[in-house]
PDB file of C-alpha atoms in Angstrom:
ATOM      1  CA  UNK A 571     -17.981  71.129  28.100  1.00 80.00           C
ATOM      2  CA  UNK A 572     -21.320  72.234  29.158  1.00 87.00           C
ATOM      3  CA  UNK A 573     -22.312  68.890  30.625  1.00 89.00           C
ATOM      4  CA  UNK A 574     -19.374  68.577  32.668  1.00 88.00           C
ATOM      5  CA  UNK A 575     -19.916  72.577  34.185  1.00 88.00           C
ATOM      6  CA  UNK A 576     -23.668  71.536  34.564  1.00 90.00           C
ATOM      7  CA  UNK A 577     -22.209  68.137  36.619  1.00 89.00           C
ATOM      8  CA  UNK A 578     -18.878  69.628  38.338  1.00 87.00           C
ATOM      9  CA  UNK A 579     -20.628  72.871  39.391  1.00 89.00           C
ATOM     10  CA  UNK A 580     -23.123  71.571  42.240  1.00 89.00           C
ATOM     11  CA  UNK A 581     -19.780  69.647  43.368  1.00 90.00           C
ATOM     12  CA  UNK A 582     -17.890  72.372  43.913  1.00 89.00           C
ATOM     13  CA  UNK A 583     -20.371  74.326  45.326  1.00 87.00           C
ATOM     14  CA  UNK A 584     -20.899  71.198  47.695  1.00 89.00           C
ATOM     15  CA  UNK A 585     -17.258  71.376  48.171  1.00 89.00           C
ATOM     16  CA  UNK A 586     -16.799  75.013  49.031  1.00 86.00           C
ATOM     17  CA  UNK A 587     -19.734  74.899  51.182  1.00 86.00           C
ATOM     18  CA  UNK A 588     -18.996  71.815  53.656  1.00 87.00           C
ATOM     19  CA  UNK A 589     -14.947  73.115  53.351  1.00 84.00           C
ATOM     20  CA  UNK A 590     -14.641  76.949  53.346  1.00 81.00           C
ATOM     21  CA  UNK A 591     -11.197  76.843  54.495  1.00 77.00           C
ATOM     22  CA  UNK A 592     -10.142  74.501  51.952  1.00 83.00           C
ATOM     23  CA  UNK A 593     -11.650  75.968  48.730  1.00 85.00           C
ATOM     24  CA  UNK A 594      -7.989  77.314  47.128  1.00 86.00           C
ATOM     25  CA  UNK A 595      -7.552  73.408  47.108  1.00 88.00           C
ATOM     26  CA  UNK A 596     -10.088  72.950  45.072  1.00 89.00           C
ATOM     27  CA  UNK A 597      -8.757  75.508  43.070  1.00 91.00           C
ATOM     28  CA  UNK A 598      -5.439  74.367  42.886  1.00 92.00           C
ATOM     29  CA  UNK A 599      -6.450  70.903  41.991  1.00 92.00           C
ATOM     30  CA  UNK A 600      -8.476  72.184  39.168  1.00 92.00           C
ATOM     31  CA  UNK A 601      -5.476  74.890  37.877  1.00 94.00           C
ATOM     32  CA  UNK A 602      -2.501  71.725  38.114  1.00 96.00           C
ATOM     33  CA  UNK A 603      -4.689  69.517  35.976  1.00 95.00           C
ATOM     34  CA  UNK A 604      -5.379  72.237  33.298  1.00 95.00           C
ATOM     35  CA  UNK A 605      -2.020  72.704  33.357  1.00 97.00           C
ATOM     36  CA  UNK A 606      -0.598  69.035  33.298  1.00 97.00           C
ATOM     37  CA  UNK A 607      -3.269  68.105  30.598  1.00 97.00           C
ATOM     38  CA  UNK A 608      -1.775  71.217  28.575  1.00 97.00           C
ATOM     39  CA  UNK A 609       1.489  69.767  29.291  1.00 97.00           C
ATOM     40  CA  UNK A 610       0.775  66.502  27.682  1.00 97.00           C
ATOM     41  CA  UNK A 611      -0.975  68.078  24.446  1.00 96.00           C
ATOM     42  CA  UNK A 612       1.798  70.649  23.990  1.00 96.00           C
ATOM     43  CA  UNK A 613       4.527  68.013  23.934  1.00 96.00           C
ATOM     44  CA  UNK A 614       2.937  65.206  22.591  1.00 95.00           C
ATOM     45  CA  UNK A 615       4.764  64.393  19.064  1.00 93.00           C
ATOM     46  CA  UNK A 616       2.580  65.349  16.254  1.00 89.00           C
ATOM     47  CA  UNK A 617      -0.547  65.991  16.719  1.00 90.00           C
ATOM     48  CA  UNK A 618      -2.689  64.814  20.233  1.00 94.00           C
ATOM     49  CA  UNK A 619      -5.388  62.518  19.720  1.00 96.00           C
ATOM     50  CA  UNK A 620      -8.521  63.374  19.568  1.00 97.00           C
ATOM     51  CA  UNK A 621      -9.510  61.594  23.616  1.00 97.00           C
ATOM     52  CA  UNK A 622      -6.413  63.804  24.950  1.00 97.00           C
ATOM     53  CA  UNK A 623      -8.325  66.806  23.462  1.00 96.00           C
ATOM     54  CA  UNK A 624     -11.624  65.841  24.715  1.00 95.00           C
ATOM     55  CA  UNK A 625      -9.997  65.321  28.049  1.00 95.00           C
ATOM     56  CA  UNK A 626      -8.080  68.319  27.811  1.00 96.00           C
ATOM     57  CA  UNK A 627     -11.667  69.814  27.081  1.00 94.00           C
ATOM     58  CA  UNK A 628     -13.826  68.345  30.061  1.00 93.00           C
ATOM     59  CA  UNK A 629     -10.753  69.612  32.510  1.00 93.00           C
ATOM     60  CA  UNK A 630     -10.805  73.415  31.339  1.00 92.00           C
ATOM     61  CA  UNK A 631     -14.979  72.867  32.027  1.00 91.00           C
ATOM     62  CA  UNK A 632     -14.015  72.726  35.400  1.00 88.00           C
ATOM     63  CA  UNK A 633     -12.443  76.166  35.393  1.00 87.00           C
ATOM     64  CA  UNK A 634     -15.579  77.542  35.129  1.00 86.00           C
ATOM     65  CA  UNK A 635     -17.107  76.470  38.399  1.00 86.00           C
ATOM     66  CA  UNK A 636     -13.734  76.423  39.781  1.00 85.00           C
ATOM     67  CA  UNK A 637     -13.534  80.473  39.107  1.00 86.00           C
ATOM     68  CA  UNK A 638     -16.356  81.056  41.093  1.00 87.00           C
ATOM     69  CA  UNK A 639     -14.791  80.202  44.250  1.00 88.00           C
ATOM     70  CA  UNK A 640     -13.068  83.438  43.470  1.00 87.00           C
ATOM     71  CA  UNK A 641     -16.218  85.389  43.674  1.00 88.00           C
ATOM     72  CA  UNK A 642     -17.121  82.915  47.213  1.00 87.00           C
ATOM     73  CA  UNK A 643     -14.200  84.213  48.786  1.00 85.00           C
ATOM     74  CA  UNK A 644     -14.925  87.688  48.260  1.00 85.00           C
ATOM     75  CA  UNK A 645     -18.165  87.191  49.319  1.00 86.00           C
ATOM     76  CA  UNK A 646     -16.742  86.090  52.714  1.00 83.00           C
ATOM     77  CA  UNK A 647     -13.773  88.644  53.284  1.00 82.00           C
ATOM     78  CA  UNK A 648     -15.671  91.615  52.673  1.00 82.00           C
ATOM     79  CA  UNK A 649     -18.212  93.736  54.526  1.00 84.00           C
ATOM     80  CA  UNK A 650     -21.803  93.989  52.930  1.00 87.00           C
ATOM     81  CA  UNK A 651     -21.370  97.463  51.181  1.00 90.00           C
ATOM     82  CA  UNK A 652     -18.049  96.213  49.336  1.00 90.00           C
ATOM     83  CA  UNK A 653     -19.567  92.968  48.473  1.00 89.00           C
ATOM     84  CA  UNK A 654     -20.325  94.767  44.959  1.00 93.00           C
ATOM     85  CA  UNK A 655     -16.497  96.030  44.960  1.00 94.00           C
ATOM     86  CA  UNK A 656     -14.625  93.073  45.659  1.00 91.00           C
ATOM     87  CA  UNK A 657     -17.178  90.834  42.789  1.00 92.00           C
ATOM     88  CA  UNK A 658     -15.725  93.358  39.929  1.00 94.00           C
ATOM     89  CA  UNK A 659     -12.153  93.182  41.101  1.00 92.00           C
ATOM     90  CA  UNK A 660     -13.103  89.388  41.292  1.00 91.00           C
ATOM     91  CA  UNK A 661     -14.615  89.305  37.815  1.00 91.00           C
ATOM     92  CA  UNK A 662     -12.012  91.367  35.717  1.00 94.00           C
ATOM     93  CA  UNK A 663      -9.006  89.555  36.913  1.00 90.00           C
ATOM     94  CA  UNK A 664     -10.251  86.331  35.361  1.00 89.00           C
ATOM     95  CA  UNK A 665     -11.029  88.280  32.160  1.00 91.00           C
ATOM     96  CA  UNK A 666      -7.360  90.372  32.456  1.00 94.00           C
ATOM     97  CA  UNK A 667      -5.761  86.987  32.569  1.00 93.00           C
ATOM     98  CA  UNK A 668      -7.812  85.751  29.807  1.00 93.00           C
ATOM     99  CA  UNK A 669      -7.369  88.660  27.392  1.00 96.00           C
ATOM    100  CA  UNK A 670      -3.751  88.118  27.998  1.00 95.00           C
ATOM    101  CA  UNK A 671      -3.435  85.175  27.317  1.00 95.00           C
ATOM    102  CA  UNK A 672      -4.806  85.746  24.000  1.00 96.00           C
ATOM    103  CA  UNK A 673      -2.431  88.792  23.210  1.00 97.00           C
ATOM    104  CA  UNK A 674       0.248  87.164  24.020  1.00 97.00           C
ATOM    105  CA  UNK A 675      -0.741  84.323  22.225  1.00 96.00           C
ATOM    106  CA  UNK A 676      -1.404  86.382  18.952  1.00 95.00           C
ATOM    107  CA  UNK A 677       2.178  87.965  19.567  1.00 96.00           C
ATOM    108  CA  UNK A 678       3.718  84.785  19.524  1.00 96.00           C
ATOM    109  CA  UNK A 679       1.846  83.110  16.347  1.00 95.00           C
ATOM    110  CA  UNK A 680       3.055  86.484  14.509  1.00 95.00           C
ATOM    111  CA  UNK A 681       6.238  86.410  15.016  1.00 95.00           C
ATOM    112  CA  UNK A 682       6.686  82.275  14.747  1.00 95.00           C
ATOM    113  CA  UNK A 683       4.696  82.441  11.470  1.00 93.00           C
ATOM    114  CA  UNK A 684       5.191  85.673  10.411  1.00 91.00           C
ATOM    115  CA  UNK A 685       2.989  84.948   6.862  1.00 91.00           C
ATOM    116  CA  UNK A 686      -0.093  84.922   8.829  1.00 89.00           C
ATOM    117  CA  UNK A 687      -2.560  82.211   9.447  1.00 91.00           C
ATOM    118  CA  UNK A 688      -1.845  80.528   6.038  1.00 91.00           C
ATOM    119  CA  UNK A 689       1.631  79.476   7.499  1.00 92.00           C
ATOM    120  CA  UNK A 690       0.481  78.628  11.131  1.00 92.00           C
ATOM    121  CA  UNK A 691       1.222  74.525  11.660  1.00 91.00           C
ATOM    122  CA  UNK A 692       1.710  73.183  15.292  1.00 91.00           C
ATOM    123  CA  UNK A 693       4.673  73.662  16.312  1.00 92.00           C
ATOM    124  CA  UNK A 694       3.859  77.141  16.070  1.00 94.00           C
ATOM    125  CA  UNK A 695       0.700  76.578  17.852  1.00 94.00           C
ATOM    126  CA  UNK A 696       2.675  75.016  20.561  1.00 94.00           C
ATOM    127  CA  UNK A 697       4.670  77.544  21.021  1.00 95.00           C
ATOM    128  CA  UNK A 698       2.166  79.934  21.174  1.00 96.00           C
ATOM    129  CA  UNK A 699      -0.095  78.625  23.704  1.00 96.00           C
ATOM    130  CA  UNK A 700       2.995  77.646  26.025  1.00 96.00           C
ATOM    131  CA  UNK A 701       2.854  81.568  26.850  1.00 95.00           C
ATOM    132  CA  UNK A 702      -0.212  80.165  28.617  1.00 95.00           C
ATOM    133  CA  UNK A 703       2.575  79.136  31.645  1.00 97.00           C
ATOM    134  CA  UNK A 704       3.703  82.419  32.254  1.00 95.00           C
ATOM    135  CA  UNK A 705      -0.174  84.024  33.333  1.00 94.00           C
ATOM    136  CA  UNK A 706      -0.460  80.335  35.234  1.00 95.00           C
ATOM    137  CA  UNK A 707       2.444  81.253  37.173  1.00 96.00           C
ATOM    138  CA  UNK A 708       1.556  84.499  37.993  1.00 95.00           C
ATOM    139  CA  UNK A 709      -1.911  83.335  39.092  1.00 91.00           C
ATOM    140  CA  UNK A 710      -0.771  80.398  40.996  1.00 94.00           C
ATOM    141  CA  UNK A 711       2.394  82.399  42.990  1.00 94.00           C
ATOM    142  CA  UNK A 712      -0.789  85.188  43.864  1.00 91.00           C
ATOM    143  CA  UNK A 713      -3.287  82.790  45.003  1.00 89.00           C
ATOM    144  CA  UNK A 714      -0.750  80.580  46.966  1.00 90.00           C
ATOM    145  CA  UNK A 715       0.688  84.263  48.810  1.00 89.00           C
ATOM    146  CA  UNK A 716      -2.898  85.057  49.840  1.00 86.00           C
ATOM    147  CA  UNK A 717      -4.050  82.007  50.689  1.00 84.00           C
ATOM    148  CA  UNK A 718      -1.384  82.016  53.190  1.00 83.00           C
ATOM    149  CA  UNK A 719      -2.406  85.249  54.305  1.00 84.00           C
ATOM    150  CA  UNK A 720      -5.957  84.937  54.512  1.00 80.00           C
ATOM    151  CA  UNK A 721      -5.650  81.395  56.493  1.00 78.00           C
ATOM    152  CA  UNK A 722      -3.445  83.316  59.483  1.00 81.00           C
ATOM    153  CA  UNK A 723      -6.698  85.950  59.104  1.00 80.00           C
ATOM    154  CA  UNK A 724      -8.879  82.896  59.386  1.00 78.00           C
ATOM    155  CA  UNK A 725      -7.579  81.139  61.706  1.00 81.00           C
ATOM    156  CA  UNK A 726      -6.553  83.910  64.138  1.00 81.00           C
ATOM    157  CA  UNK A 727      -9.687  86.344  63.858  1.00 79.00           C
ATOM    158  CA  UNK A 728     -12.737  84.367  65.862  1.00 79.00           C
ATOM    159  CA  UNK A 729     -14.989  86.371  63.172  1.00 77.00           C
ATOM    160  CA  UNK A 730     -14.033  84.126  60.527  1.00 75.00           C
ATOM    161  CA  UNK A 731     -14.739  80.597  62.542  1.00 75.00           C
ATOM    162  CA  UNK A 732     -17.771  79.497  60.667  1.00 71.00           C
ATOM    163  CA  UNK A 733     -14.593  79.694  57.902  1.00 72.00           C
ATOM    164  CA  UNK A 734     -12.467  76.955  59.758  1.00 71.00           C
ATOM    165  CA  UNK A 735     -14.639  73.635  58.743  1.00 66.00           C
ATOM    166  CA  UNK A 736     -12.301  70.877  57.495  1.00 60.00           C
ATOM    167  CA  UNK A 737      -9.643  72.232  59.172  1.00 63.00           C
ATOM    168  CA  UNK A 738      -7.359  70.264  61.491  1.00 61.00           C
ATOM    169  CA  UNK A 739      -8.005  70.823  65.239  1.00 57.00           C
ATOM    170  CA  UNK A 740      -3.878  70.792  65.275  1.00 58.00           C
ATOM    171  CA  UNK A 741      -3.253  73.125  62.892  1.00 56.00           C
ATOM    172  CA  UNK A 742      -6.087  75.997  64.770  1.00 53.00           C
ATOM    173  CA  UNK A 743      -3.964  75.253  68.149  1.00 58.00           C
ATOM    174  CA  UNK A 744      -0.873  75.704  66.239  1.00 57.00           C
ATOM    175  CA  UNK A 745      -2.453  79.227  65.286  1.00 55.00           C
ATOM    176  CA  UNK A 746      -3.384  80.014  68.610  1.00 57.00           C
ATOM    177  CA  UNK A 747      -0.816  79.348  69.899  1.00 56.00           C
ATOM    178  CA  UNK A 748       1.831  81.342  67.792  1.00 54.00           C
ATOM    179  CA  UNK A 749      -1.211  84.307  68.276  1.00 57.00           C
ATOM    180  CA  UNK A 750      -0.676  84.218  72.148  1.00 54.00           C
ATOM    181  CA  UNK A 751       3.201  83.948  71.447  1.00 54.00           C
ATOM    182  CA  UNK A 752       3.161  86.770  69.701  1.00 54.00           C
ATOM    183  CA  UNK A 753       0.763  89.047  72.115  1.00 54.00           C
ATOM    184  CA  UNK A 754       2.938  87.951  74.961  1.00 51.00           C
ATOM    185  CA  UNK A 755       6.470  89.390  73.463  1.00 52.00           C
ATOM    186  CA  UNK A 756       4.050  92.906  72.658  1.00 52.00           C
TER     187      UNK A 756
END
């Protein structure tokens, strides 16, 4: 795991860099193929091999460069006294979502395999870890909701153009357009 954050980290950073405007995608990407690779352990028959679990491995790696795009984009949405601010906000809603995860994780193994580790096998580990989805789905329907928002912000607010790199010259007319729309019917 720590060779692929040492390799995947200057690539995202590359990527976030040359792209502002497209770093949830990055983010995405990395979150749907956590996900999909859980997918494929969790209801693989038996027990998943040992490469699925090493792949499994070197994908949730990338979560850790790909969580501090999170702490990027506060960086560029906030002025210089709230930079501090919006890093903690940034920084305990990864470890919220990680924390519950495991509660809700430990809730489940009790009450599957109420005898206590001694009786734990893996089907109650799979279900168990499934409760992973439901945190996913929050986090996924929160960042997809503000992304939206914070594009129309980008894309309408000439503050934010050093933000609109990699984005089509289409889609910033499209914004302009609906912007002087909407000023002409105020």
């Amino acid at each position: 795991m720590v060779l692929t954050i040492i390799v995947t980290s200057p690539l995202m950073g590359t990527f976030t860099a040359r792209f502002p405007h497209r770093r949830s995608v990055a983010v995405f990407a990395v979150v749907l193929t956590v996900i999909t690779l859980w997918t494929i352990v969790l209801l693989w028959p038996g027990r998943a091999p040992l490469w699925l679990l090493v792949l499994l491995c070197i994908a949730m790696a990338f979560g850790g460069p790909g969580s501090m795009v999170g702490f990027d984009v506060a960086r560029s949405f906030n002025p210089a006294a709230r930079i501090g601010s919006a890093n903690g906000i940034v920084n305990v809603g990864g470890y919220v979502a990680s924390v519950t995860c495991i509660v809700l994780i430990g809730l489940v193994l009790d009450h599957v395999a109420p005898g206590g580790p001694a009786t734990y096998d893996v089907e109650a580990f799979r279900k168990a870890m499934s409760v992973q989805y439901l945190v996913w789905a929050l986090g996924l329907a929160m960042m997809w909701h503000y992304r939206r928002r914070t594009h129309d912000v980008v894309l309408a607010d000439d503050d934010y153009a050093h933000l609109r790199a990699g984005v089509s010259r289409r889609r910033t007319e499209r914004a302009g357009a609906a912007e002087h729309r909407g000023a002409t019917r105020a």
